[in-house]
Structure formats: C-alpha cells, structure tokens
Amino acid sequence: MERDVAVVLSGGGMNGMLMEVGFLKRLRETDLWPRIRVFFGSSAGAFGSVMAALDRLDDLEEFLFGLQVHETFRPNRPWRLPLRGTHEYALPETIAERLGNPIELSEALAAVEPEVVVFATDVSQDGEPGSPDHPFELVYSSRTSPPEEFSRGLIASAAVSALVLPFAVGDRVATDGGWVRNFPVLAAYQRDDVELIVAFRYDPRHPAFRSGSISAAAGRLRRYSRLPAARAVVAEFQEAARREERGEPVHLVDTIARLSRVAIGRNTAVEELTAQERERAVRELTALRTDVLGLIERMAPGPERSRLASAVEDRFRAAAFPFAHDRLIPRITVRGSPGDVNLGAGWRRQRPWSRDAKRALIERGHTLTDTELRVAGEAFEAAS
C-alpha cells in the first residue's frame, strides 16, 4: 500500500498527550494507518509521534496510566528558582526507566517505515537571527538526524520553558517547540509525497493562577508591618494580593506563564489559518484557470483557440507561488479541549493524576476522532 498520509500532532502537555492517544488508537483502526508516511509533532505531540511510529501505542497508554505529575515536572525549592527554573525536568529520566533510553528509541525509528519529524525552539545566542527558512526553529528528522541529536531534540521539544531551563542539542540551545511550531501542519503541506493530512489540534483550557498563597503570605506578614525593615516587603505582598484578586499577574513567573500561553496559542491559530488560506488560494487559482480556459473556448477564434489555451496553461505552470498551486491536499483536523478535566504540572502543590481522569481524556480523543472521521468520510464520498 502506498504511504501518502501525514499525521500532525500538536503540543498540549499531559491533557493533550492523553487525548492524542485516543486519536491515534482510533486512527489505527482505519485503513489510513498503513498509509502513514510521516508524523509531525511538537512537544507532547513529538513524543506521541515517536511511539506511534514504533507502533507502541499500548505501551504509551500503559506508561501514561502509571505516570504521576512529580515524575514529569517536579517543583524546585524556592532558593533554586533563580538558578534552575521553577521545576526540575524529571520526564526524561522517567521515560528512560519505563519505556527505554531515548537514544535507543531514536535508533529504533531508523528501522520503521514512517518518518518522524519533531520541532524545538532555538534560543541560542550566537548573533544569528534564525535561518530564513526556519526562523528560530529547530527541525529533527528520524531519517536525517543522528539518533543522539534526535533524542535530545525530542526531549527539548517537550521541555515547557515556563517551568524548566533550555539545554544544548548539538551546537544549539533548544527548548519547548510550542513557541515556534506548536501545531506543525504547514510542514505537511511542503511534502510532495503527502496526499492526505490527518491532524489533532489540542485547544487548552488554562485555569486562572489563583493559588491564594500570596494573600495568605500577606496576611501572615501583616503583623510585622510596624517594623521599618519589613514595611516595604509587607506592602509589596499586599499589593500582589490585590493584583491576584483583580485577575492581574501576581508576579514575574505568572507574567511569563501568561505570555507563553499567548505566544503558543497565537502561533497555533496562525499556523492553521495560514493552512486554510493556502487551501482557499489553491481552490481559487484552480477555478480561475478553469474560467479563463472556458472563456477562450467560447470566445477565441477557432485558429487562435489552441494557441491561447496553451499559453494560459504555460503561464499557470510557470507561476512562482510559494506553494504548489495545482495540488489541493485534503485535511482532516480533530480539535479537542479537555473539558472539565485538567491534569497540569501545578505550581507548588501538585495534585495526583487519577486513572479515571486519564481514561476520560483518552476516550474523549477517541470519540472526537471517530466523529470527525465519519464526517470526513461522508464528505469525501459525496465529492467523489
């Protein structure tokens, strides 16, 4: 069977990864699964892509059922925050213990048919503004990247930069791929060997940052407000508590977390909007070509008709559009949010992740995918 399908998985943390397991398991039940040529993934979607390409979805599901929050991102002690970030990146060690060494996983990818392409963000400080083709974007392929580099890029792609520090991948410094390519659907359009795109886009629901810890601290410190040395500190905590009540950023970490959500949400939306505009442009150009040739057929004199039609065809073929204007690639996109379930890393107090919540997210991804595939199948059948 010809492999001509691209699968695209967005970032989304634990919530997104669980829903993407449901998406992938439903996709595995279809005749599209053996047609998959390439997986594109970022952050959580990068790791899901690797396990799907290795056909280890059952292992991934079992791994996620047993995974707890402190085994992914573990809060650092307050004195380490300025030097180490808010959390320790525990996930790579957990993966190595339960699923296999990331380098060995990367080596195994070389022996399977589907290619895996993952994305990370380049935060190197070498004076380069980023490649013109991939500005501030690092791309790692299971076909062309050495296993050690690919494995490091995979781990960097899922390193949530609001929590942990970036680290070296080869000669670059990399972090969370969500900053530049959270939903890498445009990369699939650039492949000449892709005839169908099937994607999962996770739409997060972020809870408000209102831990109450600032208000509690301000209350405890109020007794020291008469001391000149403590007066300014108490005033700062009281003002921070008022900001928390108004829904404003409580402190710098809260501000950075909000900005990261905005940046990732925006580039996700822009990625899909650009894909939609590309599809619309291809349709309009196809319609324009058909209309012009129709006008020639109806209005041009007999002897000139063939020459004019040939000239129009040549001009359309020579047009230097930034995309293949004569090739419309159908796309099926499953969009999902976690609803009332939210399995986040947590700031200081990490709540355990329940098995029931995980199962609900997997089922949600499965159900959403089943619905979208059914609708797409009916649309394809009607069009044919």
CSV table of C-alpha atoms in Angstrom, one decimal:
chain,number,residue,atom,x,y,z
A,1,MET,CA,0.0,0.0,0.0
A,2,GLU,CA,1.3,3.4,-0.9
A,3,ARG,CA,2.3,5.6,2.0
A,4,ASP,CA,0.9,9.0,1.4
A,5,VAL,CA,-0.6,10.2,4.7
A,6,ALA,CA,0.9,12.7,7.1
A,7,VAL,CA,-0.2,12.8,10.7
A,8,VAL,CA,0.2,16.0,12.6
A,9,LEU,CA,0.1,16.2,16.5
A,10,SER,CA,0.1,19.4,18.4
A,11,GLY,CA,1.6,20.2,21.8
A,12,GLY,CA,-0.7,20.0,24.8
A,13,GLY,CA,1.0,18.7,27.9
A,14,MET,CA,-0.5,15.7,29.7
A,15,ASN,CA,-4.0,16.6,28.7
A,16,GLY,CA,-3.1,16.8,25.0
A,17,MET,CA,-1.0,13.6,25.0
A,18,LEU,CA,-3.8,11.6,26.5
A,19,MET,CA,-6.3,12.9,24.0
A,20,GLU,CA,-3.8,12.2,21.2
A,21,VAL,CA,-3.5,8.6,22.4
A,22,GLY,CA,-7.3,8.3,21.8
A,23,PHE,CA,-6.9,10.0,18.4
A,24,LEU,CA,-4.0,7.6,17.4
A,25,LYS,CA,-5.8,4.5,18.6
A,26,ARG,CA,-8.9,5.4,16.6
A,27,LEU,CA,-6.7,6.1,13.6
A,28,ARG,CA,-5.0,2.7,14.0
A,29,GLU,CA,-8.4,1.1,13.5
A,30,THR,CA,-8.7,2.6,10.0
A,31,ASP,CA,-7.2,1.8,6.6
A,32,LEU,CA,-5.3,5.1,6.9
A,33,TRP,CA,-2.8,3.6,9.4
A,34,PRO,CA,-0.7,1.6,7.0
A,35,ARG,CA,-0.6,4.5,4.6
A,36,ILE,CA,1.1,6.8,7.1
A,37,ARG,CA,4.4,8.1,5.6
A,38,VAL,CA,5.4,10.8,8.2
A,39,PHE,CA,4.5,12.0,11.6
A,40,PHE,CA,5.0,15.7,12.5
A,41,GLY,CA,4.9,16.5,16.2
A,42,SER,CA,5.8,19.2,18.7
A,43,SER,CA,6.2,19.0,22.5
A,44,ALA,CA,3.7,16.3,23.7
A,45,GLY,CA,2.9,15.6,20.1
A,46,ALA,CA,6.5,14.8,19.3
A,47,PHE,CA,6.7,12.1,21.9
A,48,GLY,CA,3.3,10.7,20.8
A,49,SER,CA,4.6,10.6,17.2
A,50,VAL,CA,7.7,8.6,18.2
A,51,MET,CA,5.6,5.9,20.0
A,52,ALA,CA,3.0,5.8,17.2
A,53,ALA,CA,5.7,5.3,14.5
A,54,LEU,CA,7.2,2.5,16.6
A,55,ASP,CA,3.7,1.0,16.9
A,56,ARG,CA,3.9,1.1,20.7
A,57,LEU,CA,0.6,2.9,21.4
A,58,ASP,CA,-0.4,0.2,24.0
A,59,ASP,CA,3.0,0.8,25.8
A,60,LEU,CA,2.4,4.5,25.7
A,61,GLU,CA,-1.1,4.2,27.1
A,62,GLU,CA,0.2,2.0,30.0
A,63,PHE,CA,3.0,4.4,30.6
A,64,LEU,CA,0.6,7.4,30.8
A,65,PHE,CA,-1.8,5.5,33.2
A,66,GLY,CA,1.1,4.9,35.6
A,67,LEU,CA,2.6,8.4,35.2
A,68,GLN,CA,2.3,10.9,38.1
A,69,VAL,CA,2.8,14.6,38.0
A,70,HIS,CA,6.0,14.6,40.1
A,71,GLU,CA,7.6,12.3,37.5
A,72,THR,CA,7.2,14.9,34.8
A,73,PHE,CA,8.0,18.3,36.2
A,74,ARG,CA,9.0,18.4,39.9
A,75,PRO,CA,8.9,21.7,41.8
A,76,ASN,CA,12.2,23.1,42.8
A,77,ARG,CA,12.9,24.5,46.3
A,78,PRO,CA,12.3,28.3,46.3
A,79,TRP,CA,16.1,29.1,46.7
A,80,ARG,CA,16.8,27.3,43.5
A,81,LEU,CA,14.3,29.1,41.4
A,82,PRO,CA,16.5,31.9,40.0
A,83,LEU,CA,19.2,29.3,39.1
A,84,ARG,CA,17.3,26.2,38.0
A,85,GLY,CA,13.8,27.3,36.9
A,86,THR,CA,10.6,26.6,38.8
A,87,HIS,CA,10.7,22.9,38.2
A,88,GLU,CA,13.1,20.0,37.7
A,89,TYR,CA,12.6,18.2,34.3
A,90,ALA,CA,12.0,14.7,35.6
A,91,LEU,CA,10.3,13.3,32.5
A,92,PRO,CA,13.4,12.2,30.5
A,93,GLU,CA,14.5,10.0,33.4
A,94,THR,CA,11.0,8.6,33.8
A,95,ILE,CA,10.9,7.7,30.1
A,96,ALA,CA,14.3,6.1,30.2
A,97,GLU,CA,13.2,3.9,33.2
A,98,ARG,CA,9.9,2.7,31.8
A,99,LEU,CA,9.9,2.9,28.0
A,100,GLY,CA,13.6,2.8,27.0
A,101,ASN,CA,16.6,5.0,26.6
A,102,PRO,CA,15.6,7.9,24.3
A,103,ILE,CA,18.7,7.3,22.2
A,104,GLU,CA,17.7,3.7,21.7
A,105,LEU,CA,14.1,4.7,20.9
A,106,SER,CA,15.6,7.1,18.2
A,107,GLU,CA,17.7,4.3,16.8
A,108,ALA,CA,14.7,2.0,16.6
A,109,LEU,CA,12.9,4.7,14.5
A,110,ALA,CA,15.5,4.1,11.7
A,111,ALA,CA,14.2,0.6,11.2
A,112,VAL,CA,10.5,1.5,10.7
A,113,GLU,CA,8.8,2.8,7.7
A,114,PRO,CA,7.1,6.1,8.9
A,115,GLU,CA,9.4,9.1,9.3
A,116,VAL,CA,9.1,11.2,12.5
A,117,VAL,CA,9.8,15.0,12.4
A,118,VAL,CA,9.8,17.0,15.6
A,119,PHE,CA,10.3,20.7,16.3
A,120,ALA,CA,12.0,22.6,19.0
A,121,THR,CA,12.7,26.4,19.6
A,122,ASP,CA,16.2,27.7,19.0
A,123,VAL,CA,17.2,30.1,21.8
A,124,SER,CA,21.0,30.1,21.0
A,125,GLN,CA,22.8,33.4,21.5
A,126,ASP,CA,25.3,33.4,18.6
A,127,GLY,CA,24.2,36.5,16.8
A,128,GLU,CA,22.2,34.6,14.2
A,129,PRO,CA,18.6,35.8,13.9
A,130,GLY,CA,17.5,32.4,12.8
A,131,SER,CA,17.5,30.6,9.4
A,132,PRO,CA,15.4,32.4,6.7
A,133,ASP,CA,13.8,29.0,6.1
A,134,HIS,CA,13.2,28.1,9.7
A,135,PRO,CA,13.5,31.2,11.9
A,136,PHE,CA,14.3,30.3,15.5
A,137,GLU,CA,13.1,26.8,14.7
A,138,LEU,CA,15.0,23.5,15.0
A,139,VAL,CA,13.8,20.5,13.0
A,140,TYR,CA,14.9,17.0,13.8
A,141,SER,CA,14.0,14.0,11.5
A,142,SER,CA,14.3,10.3,12.3
A,143,ARG,CA,15.6,9.9,8.7
A,144,THR,CA,18.4,12.6,8.7
A,145,SER,CA,19.3,13.4,12.3
A,146,PRO,CA,21.7,11.3,14.3
A,147,PRO,CA,19.9,9.3,17.0
A,148,GLU,CA,21.6,11.2,19.8
A,149,GLU,CA,20.7,14.6,18.4
A,150,PHE,CA,17.2,13.4,17.5
A,151,SER,CA,16.6,12.1,21.1
A,152,ARG,CA,17.9,15.4,22.6
A,153,GLY,CA,15.7,17.4,20.2
A,154,LEU,CA,12.7,15.2,21.2
A,155,ILE,CA,13.3,15.9,24.9
A,156,ALA,CA,13.9,19.6,24.3
A,157,SER,CA,10.6,19.9,22.3
A,158,ALA,CA,8.7,18.8,25.4
A,159,ALA,CA,10.7,21.0,27.9
A,160,VAL,CA,8.0,23.5,28.9
A,161,SER,CA,10.1,26.7,29.1
A,162,ALA,CA,7.8,28.3,31.7
A,163,LEU,CA,9.0,25.6,34.1
A,164,VAL,CA,12.5,24.4,33.1
A,165,LEU,CA,15.6,25.8,31.5
A,166,PRO,CA,16.6,25.2,27.9
A,167,PHE,CA,19.6,23.0,27.2
A,168,ALA,CA,22.1,22.1,24.4
A,169,VAL,CA,21.2,20.0,21.4
A,170,GLY,CA,24.3,19.6,19.3
A,171,ASP,CA,25.6,23.2,18.8
A,172,ARG,CA,22.3,24.8,19.5
A,173,VAL,CA,20.3,25.7,22.7
A,174,ALA,CA,16.8,24.4,22.5
A,175,THR,CA,13.5,24.5,24.4
A,176,ASP,CA,9.8,23.9,24.0
A,177,GLY,CA,8.8,23.6,20.4
A,178,GLY,CA,5.4,25.2,21.1
A,179,TRP,CA,6.9,28.7,21.0
A,180,VAL,CA,7.5,28.4,17.2
A,181,ARG,CA,5.6,25.5,15.9
A,182,ASN,CA,3.0,24.1,18.3
A,183,PHE,CA,0.8,22.7,15.5
A,184,PRO,CA,3.1,21.9,12.6
A,185,VAL,CA,0.5,21.4,10.0
A,186,LEU,CA,2.2,23.6,7.4
A,187,ALA,CA,5.2,21.3,7.4
A,188,ALA,CA,3.0,18.5,6.0
A,189,TYR,CA,1.9,20.7,3.0
A,190,GLN,CA,5.5,21.1,2.0
A,191,ARG,CA,5.9,17.3,1.3
A,192,ASP,CA,5.4,16.2,-2.2
A,193,ASP,CA,4.8,12.7,-1.1
A,194,VAL,CA,1.8,13.6,1.1
A,195,GLU,CA,-1.7,13.3,-0.4
A,196,LEU,CA,-3.8,13.5,2.8
A,197,ILE,CA,-3.2,15.2,6.2
A,198,VAL,CA,-4.8,13.9,9.4
A,199,ALA,CA,-4.2,16.2,12.4
A,200,PHE,CA,-5.0,16.6,16.0
A,201,ARG,CA,-5.1,20.1,17.4
A,202,TYR,CA,-5.3,20.5,21.2
A,203,ASP,CA,-7.1,23.6,22.4
A,204,PRO,CA,-6.1,24.2,26.1
A,205,ARG,CA,-8.3,25.5,28.9
A,206,HIS,CA,-5.9,27.2,31.3
A,207,PRO,CA,-7.1,27.6,34.9
A,208,ALA,CA,-6.6,31.0,36.5
A,209,PHE,CA,-3.4,31.4,38.5
A,210,ARG,CA,-5.0,32.0,41.9
A,211,SER,CA,-3.3,29.8,44.4
A,212,GLY,CA,-4.2,32.1,47.3
A,213,SER,CA,-0.6,31.7,48.6
A,214,ILE,CA,0.2,35.4,48.0
A,215,SER,CA,-2.9,36.5,50.0
A,216,ALA,CA,-2.0,34.0,52.8
A,217,ALA,CA,1.6,35.2,52.9
A,218,ALA,CA,0.4,38.9,53.0
A,219,GLY,CA,-1.9,38.0,56.0
A,220,ARG,CA,0.9,36.3,57.9
A,221,LEU,CA,3.3,39.2,57.3
A,222,ARG,CA,0.9,41.9,58.3
A,223,ARG,CA,1.9,41.6,62.0
A,224,TYR,CA,5.4,42.8,61.0
A,225,SER,CA,4.2,45.9,59.2
A,226,ARG,CA,5.2,48.1,62.1
A,227,LEU,CA,8.9,47.2,61.7
A,228,PRO,CA,10.6,49.7,59.4
A,229,ALA,CA,12.7,46.9,57.8
A,230,ALA,CA,9.7,44.8,56.9
A,231,ARG,CA,7.3,47.5,56.0
A,232,ALA,CA,8.2,47.6,52.3
A,233,VAL,CA,8.1,43.9,51.9
A,234,VAL,CA,4.7,43.6,53.6
A,235,ALA,CA,3.4,46.4,51.3
A,236,GLU,CA,4.7,44.5,48.2
A,237,PHE,CA,2.9,41.3,49.3
A,238,GLN,CA,-0.3,43.2,50.0
A,239,GLU,CA,-0.2,44.8,46.5
A,240,ALA,CA,0.5,41.5,44.9
A,241,ALA,CA,-2.5,40.0,46.8
A,242,ARG,CA,-4.7,42.8,45.4
A,243,ARG,CA,-3.4,42.1,41.9
A,244,GLU,CA,-4.3,38.5,42.4
A,245,GLU,CA,-7.9,39.4,43.4
A,246,ARG,CA,-8.2,41.6,40.2
A,247,GLY,CA,-7.0,38.8,38.0
A,248,GLU,CA,-3.8,40.6,37.1
A,249,PRO,CA,-0.3,38.9,37.1
A,250,VAL,CA,0.8,38.2,40.6
A,251,HIS,CA,4.5,38.1,39.9
A,252,LEU,CA,7.0,37.7,37.1
A,253,VAL,CA,6.6,34.0,36.8
A,254,ASP,CA,2.9,34.4,36.4
A,255,THR,CA,3.5,37.0,33.7
A,256,ILE,CA,5.9,34.7,31.8
A,257,ALA,CA,3.4,31.8,32.0
A,258,ARG,CA,0.6,34.0,30.6
A,259,LEU,CA,2.9,35.3,27.8
A,260,SER,CA,3.9,31.7,26.9
A,261,ARG,CA,0.2,30.8,26.6
A,262,VAL,CA,-0.4,33.8,24.4
A,263,ALA,CA,2.6,33.1,22.1
A,264,ILE,CA,1.8,29.4,21.8
A,265,GLY,CA,-1.9,30.0,21.3
A,266,ARG,CA,-1.3,32.6,18.6
A,267,ASN,CA,1.2,30.6,16.6
A,268,THR,CA,-1.1,27.6,16.7
A,269,ALA,CA,-4.0,29.7,15.4
A,270,VAL,CA,-1.8,31.4,12.7
A,271,GLU,CA,-0.5,28.0,11.6
A,272,GLU,CA,-4.0,26.7,10.9
A,273,LEU,CA,-5.2,30.0,9.5
A,274,THR,CA,-2.3,30.0,7.0
A,275,ALA,CA,-3.1,26.4,6.0
A,276,GLN,CA,-6.8,27.4,5.4
A,277,GLU,CA,-5.7,30.4,3.3
A,278,ARG,CA,-3.4,28.2,1.3
A,279,GLU,CA,-6.2,25.7,0.6
A,280,ARG,CA,-8.5,28.6,-0.4
A,281,ALA,CA,-5.9,30.1,-2.7
A,282,VAL,CA,-5.4,26.7,-4.4
A,283,ARG,CA,-9.1,26.4,-5.0
A,284,GLU,CA,-9.4,29.9,-6.3
A,285,LEU,CA,-6.5,29.5,-8.7
A,286,THR,CA,-7.9,26.3,-10.0
A,287,ALA,CA,-11.3,28.0,-10.6
A,288,LEU,CA,-9.5,30.9,-12.2
A,289,ARG,CA,-7.6,28.7,-14.6
A,290,THR,CA,-10.8,26.8,-15.5
A,291,ASP,CA,-12.7,30.0,-16.1
A,292,VAL,CA,-10.0,31.5,-18.3
A,293,LEU,CA,-9.8,28.4,-20.4
A,294,GLY,CA,-13.6,28.4,-20.6
A,295,LEU,CA,-13.6,32.0,-21.9
A,296,ILE,CA,-11.0,31.1,-24.5
A,297,GLU,CA,-13.1,28.1,-25.6
A,298,ARG,CA,-16.2,30.2,-26.0
A,299,MET,CA,-14.8,33.5,-27.4
A,300,ALA,CA,-11.5,32.9,-29.1
A,301,PRO,CA,-11.5,32.4,-32.9
A,302,GLY,CA,-11.0,28.8,-34.0
A,303,PRO,CA,-7.4,29.1,-35.2
A,304,GLU,CA,-6.3,31.1,-32.1
A,305,ARG,CA,-8.1,28.9,-29.6
A,306,SER,CA,-5.5,26.2,-29.1
A,307,ARG,CA,-2.6,28.6,-29.1
A,308,LEU,CA,-4.2,30.9,-26.4
A,309,ALA,CA,-5.2,27.9,-24.3
A,310,SER,CA,-1.6,26.5,-24.4
A,311,ALA,CA,-0.2,30.0,-23.5
A,312,VAL,CA,-2.5,30.2,-20.5
A,313,GLU,CA,-1.5,26.7,-19.3
A,314,ASP,CA,2.2,27.6,-19.6
A,315,ARG,CA,1.7,30.7,-17.6
A,316,PHE,CA,-0.1,29.0,-14.8
A,317,ARG,CA,2.6,26.3,-14.7
A,318,ALA,CA,5.4,28.9,-14.5
A,319,ALA,CA,3.7,31.0,-11.8
A,320,ALA,CA,6.1,31.3,-8.8
A,321,PHE,CA,3.7,30.9,-5.9
A,322,PRO,CA,5.1,29.9,-2.5
A,323,PHE,CA,3.1,26.7,-2.7
A,324,ALA,CA,2.1,24.0,-5.2
A,325,HIS,CA,-0.9,25.9,-6.7
A,326,ASP,CA,-2.1,22.9,-8.7
A,327,ARG,CA,-2.2,20.5,-5.8
A,328,LEU,CA,-5.0,20.5,-3.2
A,329,ILE,CA,-4.2,18.3,-0.3
A,330,PRO,CA,-7.3,17.3,1.7
A,331,ARG,CA,-7.0,17.6,5.5
A,332,ILE,CA,-8.9,16.1,8.4
A,333,THR,CA,-8.4,18.0,11.6
A,334,VAL,CA,-9.7,16.8,15.0
A,335,ARG,CA,-9.8,19.7,17.5
A,336,GLY,CA,-10.2,18.9,21.2
A,337,SER,CA,-10.1,20.5,24.6
A,338,PRO,CA,-10.0,18.7,27.9
A,339,GLY,CA,-13.4,20.0,29.1
A,340,ASP,CA,-13.6,19.9,32.9
A,341,VAL,CA,-10.5,17.7,33.3
A,342,ASN,CA,-7.2,19.5,33.8
A,343,LEU,CA,-4.0,17.5,34.5
A,344,GLY,CA,-1.4,20.2,34.8
A,345,ALA,CA,2.0,20.3,36.3
A,346,GLY,CA,1.0,22.6,39.2
A,347,TRP,CA,3.0,25.4,40.7
A,348,ARG,CA,3.9,24.3,44.2
A,349,ARG,CA,1.2,21.8,45.3
A,350,GLN,CA,0.9,19.1,42.8
A,351,ARG,CA,-2.4,17.1,42.8
A,352,PRO,CA,-2.2,13.4,41.8
A,353,TRP,CA,-3.4,12.4,38.4
A,354,SER,CA,-6.2,9.9,38.7
A,355,ARG,CA,-6.6,7.0,36.4
A,356,ASP,CA,-10.3,7.8,35.8
A,357,ALA,CA,-9.3,11.3,34.6
A,358,LYS,CA,-6.7,9.9,32.2
A,359,ARG,CA,-9.2,7.3,30.8
A,360,ALA,CA,-11.7,10.1,30.3
A,361,LEU,CA,-9.3,12.1,28.2
A,362,ILE,CA,-8.3,9.1,26.1
A,363,GLU,CA,-11.9,8.3,25.4
A,364,ARG,CA,-12.6,12.0,24.6
A,365,GLY,CA,-9.9,11.9,22.0
A,366,HIS,CA,-11.2,8.7,20.6
A,367,THR,CA,-14.7,9.9,20.4
A,368,LEU,CA,-13.8,13.2,18.8
A,369,THR,CA,-11.7,11.4,16.2
A,370,ASP,CA,-14.4,8.9,15.4
A,371,THR,CA,-16.9,11.8,14.8
A,372,GLU,CA,-14.5,13.7,12.6
A,373,LEU,CA,-13.5,10.7,10.5
A,374,ARG,CA,-17.2,9.8,9.9
A,375,VAL,CA,-18.0,13.4,8.8
A,376,ALA,CA,-14.9,13.5,6.6
A,377,GLY,CA,-15.7,10.1,5.1
A,378,GLU,CA,-19.2,11.3,4.2
A,379,ALA,CA,-17.8,14.5,2.6
A,380,PHE,CA,-15.2,12.5,0.5
A,381,GLU,CA,-17.9,10.1,-0.6
A,382,ALA,CA,-20.2,13.0,-1.6
A,383,ALA,CA,-17.4,14.7,-3.5
A,384,SER,CA,-16.5,11.6,-5.4
